[in-house]
Amino acid sequence: MIRLRPEFRAPLRRLLHQALGEGDHLVQLDGTDAIWLALMALGIGPGDEVITHANTFFATAEAIWIAGATAVFVDCDPKTKCIDPDKIEAAITPKTKAIIPVHLYGQCADMTAIKKIADKHNLKLIEDNAQAIGASGAGFKIGQLSNAATTSFIIQKNLGTFGDSGALVTNDEKIDATVRKLRNHGSNARNIHSFGFNSRLDDIHAGFSARSSSTLTI
């Protein structure tokens, strides 16, 4: 495997901290994996329900199903096409554990309203930010009001590479540590493994995305 110099990763990390929001911890991995690994890190799985946006790519719901939970769809706001906060509470049941709002077309879902609902019902929040990297809302930045925010670098996204890759940013040390371990064959120390997966962002994709990031204005 070709290993790129560390300075190829550093520009991408700086951009992602700016573009993905307020999180102190950033994990580079696959975009779809970022969502379901975040769900696993939050203890969400079989028997749980996760509310998300009906107007989104299949991968958002797919990630919920991979984690073992059930996706519950809520319709979009007719103006923004993002999830309609006024329709979320009707979809909440005793099994609901999280909400995954999807930011679309370079604009944010109404995270202020969604955060109020999540706090009222003690629900976790994961932002799917695959299509609005660098965006911000009225009085908030992406990642500021959620447990974690994710993005994708597949070629047709705002910031693309030449294959599948993505990232997760969070302020939660437990989510950060759990996702880092799960994405690396369940390992955080050489030759010591537990249950996990192979979902690391390789250096080639990091380098390519870092070069592409020069076209973004944050």
PDB file of C-alpha atoms in Angstrom:
ATOM      1  CA  MET A   1       0.000   0.000   0.000  1.00  0.00           C
ATOM      2  CA  ILE A   2       1.282   3.471  -0.873  1.00  0.00           C
ATOM      3  CA  ARG A   3       1.649   5.616   2.239  1.00  0.00           C
ATOM      4  CA  LEU A   4       1.356   9.365   1.815  1.00  0.00           C
ATOM      5  CA  ARG A   5       3.187  11.860   3.954  1.00  0.00           C
ATOM      6  CA  PRO A   6       1.335  13.109   7.079  1.00  0.00           C
ATOM      7  CA  GLU A   7       1.063  16.611   5.603  1.00  0.00           C
ATOM      8  CA  PHE A   8      -1.357  15.200   2.987  1.00  0.00           C
ATOM      9  CA  ARG A   9      -3.827  14.339   5.756  1.00  0.00           C
ATOM     10  CA  ALA A  10      -3.412  17.515   7.810  1.00  0.00           C
ATOM     11  CA  PRO A  11      -5.095  19.909   5.297  1.00  0.00           C
ATOM     12  CA  LEU A  12      -8.111  17.590   5.056  1.00  0.00           C
ATOM     13  CA  ARG A  13      -8.433  17.400   8.832  1.00  0.00           C
ATOM     14  CA  ARG A  14      -8.300  21.195   9.147  1.00  0.00           C
ATOM     15  CA  LEU A  15     -10.961  21.627   6.463  1.00  0.00           C
ATOM     16  CA  LEU A  16     -13.250  19.033   8.022  1.00  0.00           C
ATOM     17  CA  HIS A  17     -13.051  20.640  11.446  1.00  0.00           C
ATOM     18  CA  GLN A  18     -14.174  23.870   9.808  1.00  0.00           C
ATOM     19  CA  ALA A  19     -16.784  22.381   7.501  1.00  0.00           C
ATOM     20  CA  LEU A  20     -18.325  19.710   9.727  1.00  0.00           C
ATOM     21  CA  GLY A  21     -18.842  21.886  12.760  1.00  0.00           C
ATOM     22  CA  GLU A  22     -17.795  22.220  16.365  1.00  0.00           C
ATOM     23  CA  GLY A  23     -16.534  18.742  17.208  1.00  0.00           C
ATOM     24  CA  ASP A  24     -13.181  18.265  18.899  1.00  0.00           C
ATOM     25  CA  HIS A  25     -12.794  14.700  17.614  1.00  0.00           C
ATOM     26  CA  LEU A  26     -12.660  13.764  13.935  1.00  0.00           C
ATOM     27  CA  VAL A  27     -12.598  10.208  12.566  1.00  0.00           C
ATOM     28  CA  GLN A  28     -11.883   9.555   8.890  1.00  0.00           C
ATOM     29  CA  LEU A  29     -13.702   6.522   7.501  1.00  0.00           C
ATOM     30  CA  ASP A  30     -16.428   5.598   4.985  1.00  0.00           C
ATOM     31  CA  GLY A  31     -19.485   7.884   4.741  1.00  0.00           C
ATOM     32  CA  THR A  32     -22.226   5.279   5.233  1.00  0.00           C
ATOM     33  CA  ASP A  33     -20.184   3.507   7.884  1.00  0.00           C
ATOM     34  CA  ALA A  34     -19.871   6.788   9.775  1.00  0.00           C
ATOM     35  CA  ILE A  35     -23.630   6.777  10.411  1.00  0.00           C
ATOM     36  CA  TRP A  36     -24.071   3.195  11.533  1.00  0.00           C
ATOM     37  CA  LEU A  37     -20.878   3.174  13.596  1.00  0.00           C
ATOM     38  CA  ALA A  38     -22.129   6.315  15.348  1.00  0.00           C
ATOM     39  CA  LEU A  39     -25.398   4.507  16.070  1.00  0.00           C
ATOM     40  CA  MET A  40     -23.496   1.518  17.453  1.00  0.00           C
ATOM     41  CA  ALA A  41     -21.341   3.812  19.582  1.00  0.00           C
ATOM     42  CA  LEU A  42     -24.528   5.287  21.056  1.00  0.00           C
ATOM     43  CA  GLY A  43     -25.839   1.807  21.894  1.00  0.00           C
ATOM     44  CA  ILE A  44     -28.628   1.915  19.303  1.00  0.00           C
ATOM     45  CA  GLY A  45     -29.535  -1.374  17.637  1.00  0.00           C
ATOM     46  CA  PRO A  46     -32.153  -4.145  17.440  1.00  0.00           C
ATOM     47  CA  GLY A  47     -35.520  -3.171  18.872  1.00  0.00           C
ATOM     48  CA  ASP A  48     -34.821   0.548  18.556  1.00  0.00           C
ATOM     49  CA  GLU A  49     -36.322   3.063  16.129  1.00  0.00           C
ATOM     50  CA  VAL A  50     -34.496   5.939  14.457  1.00  0.00           C
ATOM     51  CA  ILE A  51     -36.374   8.797  12.835  1.00  0.00           C
ATOM     52  CA  THR A  52     -34.933  10.151   9.595  1.00  0.00           C
ATOM     53  CA  HIS A  53     -35.803  12.039   6.470  1.00  0.00           C
ATOM     54  CA  ALA A  54     -37.803  10.420   3.654  1.00  0.00           C
ATOM     55  CA  ASN A  55     -36.138  12.679   1.071  1.00  0.00           C
ATOM     56  CA  THR A  56     -32.640  11.245   1.270  1.00  0.00           C
ATOM     57  CA  PHE A  57     -30.362   8.748  -0.446  1.00  0.00           C
ATOM     58  CA  PHE A  58     -30.844   5.089   0.475  1.00  0.00           C
ATOM     59  CA  ALA A  59     -27.626   5.002   2.539  1.00  0.00           C
ATOM     60  CA  THR A  60     -29.164   6.975   5.425  1.00  0.00           C
ATOM     61  CA  ALA A  61     -31.803   4.320   6.057  1.00  0.00           C
ATOM     62  CA  GLU A  62     -29.381   1.542   5.125  1.00  0.00           C
ATOM     63  CA  ALA A  63     -27.050   2.611   7.936  1.00  0.00           C
ATOM     64  CA  ILE A  64     -29.919   2.427  10.423  1.00  0.00           C
ATOM     65  CA  TRP A  65     -30.769  -1.082   9.254  1.00  0.00           C
ATOM     66  CA  ILE A  66     -27.123  -2.210   9.370  1.00  0.00           C
ATOM     67  CA  ALA A  67     -27.013  -1.119  13.012  1.00  0.00           C
ATOM     68  CA  GLY A  68     -30.044  -3.370  13.565  1.00  0.00           C
ATOM     69  CA  ALA A  69     -32.551  -0.587  14.238  1.00  0.00           C
ATOM     70  CA  THR A  70     -35.755   0.326  12.386  1.00  0.00           C
ATOM     71  CA  ALA A  71     -35.917   3.420  10.189  1.00  0.00           C
ATOM     72  CA  VAL A  72     -38.997   5.623  10.662  1.00  0.00           C
ATOM     73  CA  PHE A  73     -39.491   8.169   7.893  1.00  0.00           C
ATOM     74  CA  VAL A  74     -40.717  11.743   8.286  1.00  0.00           C
ATOM     75  CA  ASP A  75     -41.638  13.937   5.330  1.00  0.00           C
ATOM     76  CA  CYS A  76     -39.772  17.056   4.258  1.00  0.00           C
ATOM     77  CA  ASP A  77     -40.439  20.752   4.611  1.00  0.00           C
ATOM     78  CA  PRO A  78     -41.943  21.905   1.295  1.00  0.00           C
ATOM     79  CA  LYS A  79     -39.568  24.864   1.055  1.00  0.00           C
ATOM     80  CA  THR A  80     -36.194  23.470   2.119  1.00  0.00           C
ATOM     81  CA  LYS A  81     -36.804  19.785   1.298  1.00  0.00           C
ATOM     82  CA  CYS A  82     -35.048  18.992   4.584  1.00  0.00           C
ATOM     83  CA  ILE A  83     -36.857  17.127   7.370  1.00  0.00           C
ATOM     84  CA  ASP A  84     -39.916  18.967   8.697  1.00  0.00           C
ATOM     85  CA  PRO A  85     -39.536  19.448  12.486  1.00  0.00           C
ATOM     86  CA  ASP A  86     -43.296  19.910  12.854  1.00  0.00           C
ATOM     87  CA  LYS A  87     -43.826  16.295  11.774  1.00  0.00           C
ATOM     88  CA  ILE A  88     -41.218  14.626  13.963  1.00  0.00           C
ATOM     89  CA  GLU A  89     -43.072  14.304  17.264  1.00  0.00           C
ATOM     90  CA  ALA A  90     -45.948  12.403  15.655  1.00  0.00           C
ATOM     91  CA  ALA A  91     -43.419   9.714  14.662  1.00  0.00           C
ATOM     92  CA  ILE A  92     -41.917   9.276  18.147  1.00  0.00           C
ATOM     93  CA  THR A  93     -42.768   6.066  20.020  1.00  0.00           C
ATOM     94  CA  PRO A  94     -41.394   4.442  23.187  1.00  0.00           C
ATOM     95  CA  LYS A  95     -38.884   2.646  20.912  1.00  0.00           C
ATOM     96  CA  THR A  96     -37.478   5.831  19.388  1.00  0.00           C
ATOM     97  CA  LYS A  97     -33.843   6.403  20.345  1.00  0.00           C
ATOM     98  CA  ALA A  98     -32.468   8.892  17.826  1.00  0.00           C
ATOM     99  CA  ILE A  99     -33.147  11.350  15.021  1.00  0.00           C
ATOM    100  CA  ILE A 100     -30.970  11.601  11.908  1.00  0.00           C
ATOM    101  CA  PRO A 101     -31.718  14.888  10.114  1.00  0.00           C
ATOM    102  CA  VAL A 102     -30.254  15.170   6.600  1.00  0.00           C
ATOM    103  CA  HIS A 103     -28.810  18.454   5.353  1.00  0.00           C
ATOM    104  CA  LEU A 104     -29.536  18.858   1.647  1.00  0.00           C
ATOM    105  CA  TYR A 105     -28.602  21.025  -1.330  1.00  0.00           C
ATOM    106  CA  GLY A 106     -26.099  23.089   0.637  1.00  0.00           C
ATOM    107  CA  GLN A 107     -28.586  24.050   3.348  1.00  0.00           C
ATOM    108  CA  CYS A 108     -29.174  22.891   6.916  1.00  0.00           C
ATOM    109  CA  ALA A 109     -32.188  21.272   8.447  1.00  0.00           C
ATOM    110  CA  ASP A 110     -33.691  23.318  11.281  1.00  0.00           C
ATOM    111  CA  MET A 111     -31.398  21.933  13.972  1.00  0.00           C
ATOM    112  CA  THR A 112     -32.568  24.412  16.614  1.00  0.00           C
ATOM    113  CA  ALA A 113     -36.130  23.061  16.434  1.00  0.00           C
ATOM    114  CA  ILE A 114     -34.953  19.454  16.097  1.00  0.00           C
ATOM    115  CA  LYS A 115     -32.640  19.789  19.099  1.00  0.00           C
ATOM    116  CA  LYS A 116     -35.556  20.998  21.248  1.00  0.00           C
ATOM    117  CA  ILE A 117     -37.553  17.916  20.266  1.00  0.00           C
ATOM    118  CA  ALA A 118     -34.606  15.601  20.920  1.00  0.00           C
ATOM    119  CA  ASP A 119     -34.000  17.098  24.358  1.00  0.00           C
ATOM    120  CA  LYS A 120     -37.704  16.913  25.243  1.00  0.00           C
ATOM    121  CA  HIS A 121     -37.831  13.183  24.439  1.00  0.00           C
ATOM    122  CA  ASN A 122     -34.261  12.290  25.477  1.00  0.00           C
ATOM    123  CA  LEU A 123     -33.213  11.312  21.944  1.00  0.00           C
ATOM    124  CA  LYS A 124     -29.769  11.226  20.343  1.00  0.00           C
ATOM    125  CA  LEU A 125     -28.973  13.320  17.255  1.00  0.00           C
ATOM    126  CA  ILE A 126     -26.736  12.327  14.335  1.00  0.00           C
ATOM    127  CA  GLU A 127     -26.467  14.741  11.406  1.00  0.00           C
ATOM    128  CA  ASP A 128     -26.134  13.338   7.884  1.00  0.00           C
ATOM    129  CA  ASN A 129     -24.150  16.105   6.214  1.00  0.00           C
ATOM    130  CA  ALA A 130     -23.176  14.394   2.968  1.00  0.00           C
ATOM    131  CA  GLN A 131     -24.679  17.156   0.825  1.00  0.00           C
ATOM    132  CA  ALA A 132     -24.060  20.393   2.716  1.00  0.00           C
ATOM    133  CA  ILE A 133     -20.413  20.443   3.785  1.00  0.00           C
ATOM    134  CA  GLY A 134     -19.443  23.932   4.924  1.00  0.00           C
ATOM    135  CA  ALA A 135     -23.041  25.054   5.498  1.00  0.00           C
ATOM    136  CA  SER A 136     -24.372  26.674   8.666  1.00  0.00           C
ATOM    137  CA  GLY A 137     -27.834  27.470   9.955  1.00  0.00           C
ATOM    138  CA  ALA A 138     -29.484  30.369  11.740  1.00  0.00           C
ATOM    139  CA  GLY A 139     -27.379  30.697  14.869  1.00  0.00           C
ATOM    140  CA  PHE A 140     -25.686  27.285  14.699  1.00  0.00           C
ATOM    141  CA  LYS A 141     -22.981  25.362  12.905  1.00  0.00           C
ATOM    142  CA  ILE A 142     -23.260  21.790  11.704  1.00  0.00           C
ATOM    143  CA  GLY A 143     -22.190  19.502  14.527  1.00  0.00           C
ATOM    144  CA  GLN A 144     -22.840  22.049  17.258  1.00  0.00           C
ATOM    145  CA  LEU A 145     -26.249  20.726  18.357  1.00  0.00           C
ATOM    146  CA  SER A 146     -25.831  16.981  17.790  1.00  0.00           C
ATOM    147  CA  ASN A 147     -24.008  13.999  19.234  1.00  0.00           C
ATOM    148  CA  ALA A 148     -22.176  13.515  15.939  1.00  0.00           C
ATOM    149  CA  ALA A 149     -22.134  14.776  12.361  1.00  0.00           C
ATOM    150  CA  THR A 150     -21.121  12.689   9.357  1.00  0.00           C
ATOM    151  CA  THR A 151     -20.221  13.342   5.752  1.00  0.00           C
ATOM    152  CA  SER A 152     -19.352  11.494   2.542  1.00  0.00           C
ATOM    153  CA  PHE A 153     -16.620  12.145  -0.026  1.00  0.00           C
ATOM    154  CA  ILE A 154     -18.013  10.016  -2.837  1.00  0.00           C
ATOM    155  CA  ILE A 155     -17.401  11.769  -6.144  1.00  0.00           C
ATOM    156  CA  GLN A 156     -20.804  13.453  -6.601  1.00  0.00           C
ATOM    157  CA  LYS A 157     -20.751  15.145  -3.175  1.00  0.00           C
ATOM    158  CA  ASN A 158     -19.688  18.722  -2.456  1.00  0.00           C
ATOM    159  CA  LEU A 159     -16.225  17.476  -1.559  1.00  0.00           C
ATOM    160  CA  GLY A 160     -15.459  14.324  -3.513  1.00  0.00           C
ATOM    161  CA  THR A 161     -12.640  11.868  -3.906  1.00  0.00           C
ATOM    162  CA  PHE A 162     -12.354   9.068  -6.470  1.00  0.00           C
ATOM    163  CA  GLY A 163     -13.965   6.368  -4.346  1.00  0.00           C
ATOM    164  CA  ASP A 164     -15.918   5.727  -1.149  1.00  0.00           C
ATOM    165  CA  SER A 165     -14.802   7.682   1.890  1.00  0.00           C
ATOM    166  CA  GLY A 166     -16.152  10.001   4.538  1.00  0.00           C
ATOM    167  CA  ALA A 167     -15.771  11.287   8.088  1.00  0.00           C
ATOM    168  CA  LEU A 168     -17.428  11.730  11.465  1.00  0.00           C
ATOM    169  CA  VAL A 169     -16.966  14.623  13.894  1.00  0.00           C
ATOM    170  CA  THR A 170     -18.125  14.636  17.507  1.00  0.00           C
ATOM    171  CA  ASN A 171     -17.623  16.350  20.862  1.00  0.00           C
ATOM    172  CA  ASP A 172     -18.279  13.064  22.663  1.00  0.00           C
ATOM    173  CA  GLU A 173     -15.078  11.309  23.702  1.00  0.00           C
ATOM    174  CA  LYS A 174     -16.875   7.980  24.077  1.00  0.00           C
ATOM    175  CA  ILE A 175     -18.277   8.113  20.530  1.00  0.00           C
ATOM    176  CA  ASP A 176     -14.855   9.082  19.210  1.00  0.00           C
ATOM    177  CA  ALA A 177     -13.051   6.256  21.005  1.00  0.00           C
ATOM    178  CA  THR A 178     -15.693   3.644  20.149  1.00  0.00           C
ATOM    179  CA  VAL A 179     -15.865   4.520  16.450  1.00  0.00           C
ATOM    180  CA  ARG A 180     -12.071   4.620  16.131  1.00  0.00           C
ATOM    181  CA  LYS A 181     -11.887   1.135  17.609  1.00  0.00           C
ATOM    182  CA  LEU A 182     -14.778  -0.323  15.607  1.00  0.00           C
ATOM    183  CA  ARG A 183     -13.451   1.016  12.280  1.00  0.00           C
ATOM    184  CA  ASN A 184     -10.026  -0.587  12.896  1.00  0.00           C
ATOM    185  CA  HIS A 185     -10.890  -4.262  13.371  1.00  0.00           C
ATOM    186  CA  GLY A 186     -11.876  -3.590  16.991  1.00  0.00           C
ATOM    187  CA  SER A 187      -8.345  -2.492  17.825  1.00  0.00           C
ATOM    188  CA  ASN A 188      -6.814   0.519  19.516  1.00  0.00           C
ATOM    189  CA  ALA A 189      -3.501  -1.187  20.210  1.00  0.00           C
ATOM    190  CA  ARG A 190      -1.338  -3.335  17.945  1.00  0.00           C
ATOM    191  CA  ASN A 191      -2.269  -7.051  17.925  1.00  0.00           C
ATOM    192  CA  ILE A 192      -5.156  -6.530  20.378  1.00  0.00           C
ATOM    193  CA  HIS A 193      -8.581  -6.942  18.747  1.00  0.00           C
ATOM    194  CA  SER A 194     -12.248  -7.316  19.577  1.00  0.00           C
ATOM    195  CA  PHE A 195     -15.429  -7.109  17.500  1.00  0.00           C
ATOM    196  CA  GLY A 196     -14.967  -4.553  14.733  1.00  0.00           C
ATOM    197  CA  PHE A 197     -14.741  -3.765  11.036  1.00  0.00           C
ATOM    198  CA  ASN A 198     -12.350  -2.482   8.372  1.00  0.00           C
ATOM    199  CA  SER A 199     -13.612   1.037   7.663  1.00  0.00           C
ATOM    200  CA  ARG A 200     -10.578   3.289   7.585  1.00  0.00           C
ATOM    201  CA  LEU A 201     -10.028   6.162   5.183  1.00  0.00           C
ATOM    202  CA  ASP A 202      -6.838   5.313   3.322  1.00  0.00           C
ATOM    203  CA  ASP A 203      -4.083   7.824   2.648  1.00  0.00           C
ATOM    204  CA  ILE A 204      -4.707   7.998  -1.108  1.00  0.00           C
ATOM    205  CA  HIS A 205      -8.290   9.174  -0.607  1.00  0.00           C
ATOM    206  CA  ALA A 206      -7.244  11.574   2.155  1.00  0.00           C
ATOM    207  CA  GLY A 207      -4.627  13.123  -0.110  1.00  0.00           C
ATOM    208  CA  PHE A 208      -7.007  13.469  -3.046  1.00  0.00           C
ATOM    209  CA  SER A 209      -9.726  15.030  -0.897  1.00  0.00           C
ATOM    210  CA  ALA A 210      -7.222  17.434   0.621  1.00  0.00           C
ATOM    211  CA  ARG A 211      -6.279  18.673  -2.834  1.00  0.00           C
ATOM    212  CA  SER A 212      -9.941  18.956  -3.830  1.00  0.00           C
ATOM    213  CA  SER A 213     -10.722  20.922  -0.664  1.00  0.00           C
ATOM    214  CA  SER A 214      -8.987  23.978  -2.121  1.00  0.00           C
ATOM    215  CA  THR A 215     -12.123  24.558  -4.206  1.00  0.00           C
ATOM    216  CA  LEU A 216     -14.302  25.005  -1.103  1.00  0.00           C
ATOM    217  CA  THR A 217     -14.863  28.289   0.664  1.00  0.00           C
ATOM    218  CA  ILE A 218     -15.703  27.829   4.354  1.00  0.00           C
TER     219      ILE A 218
END
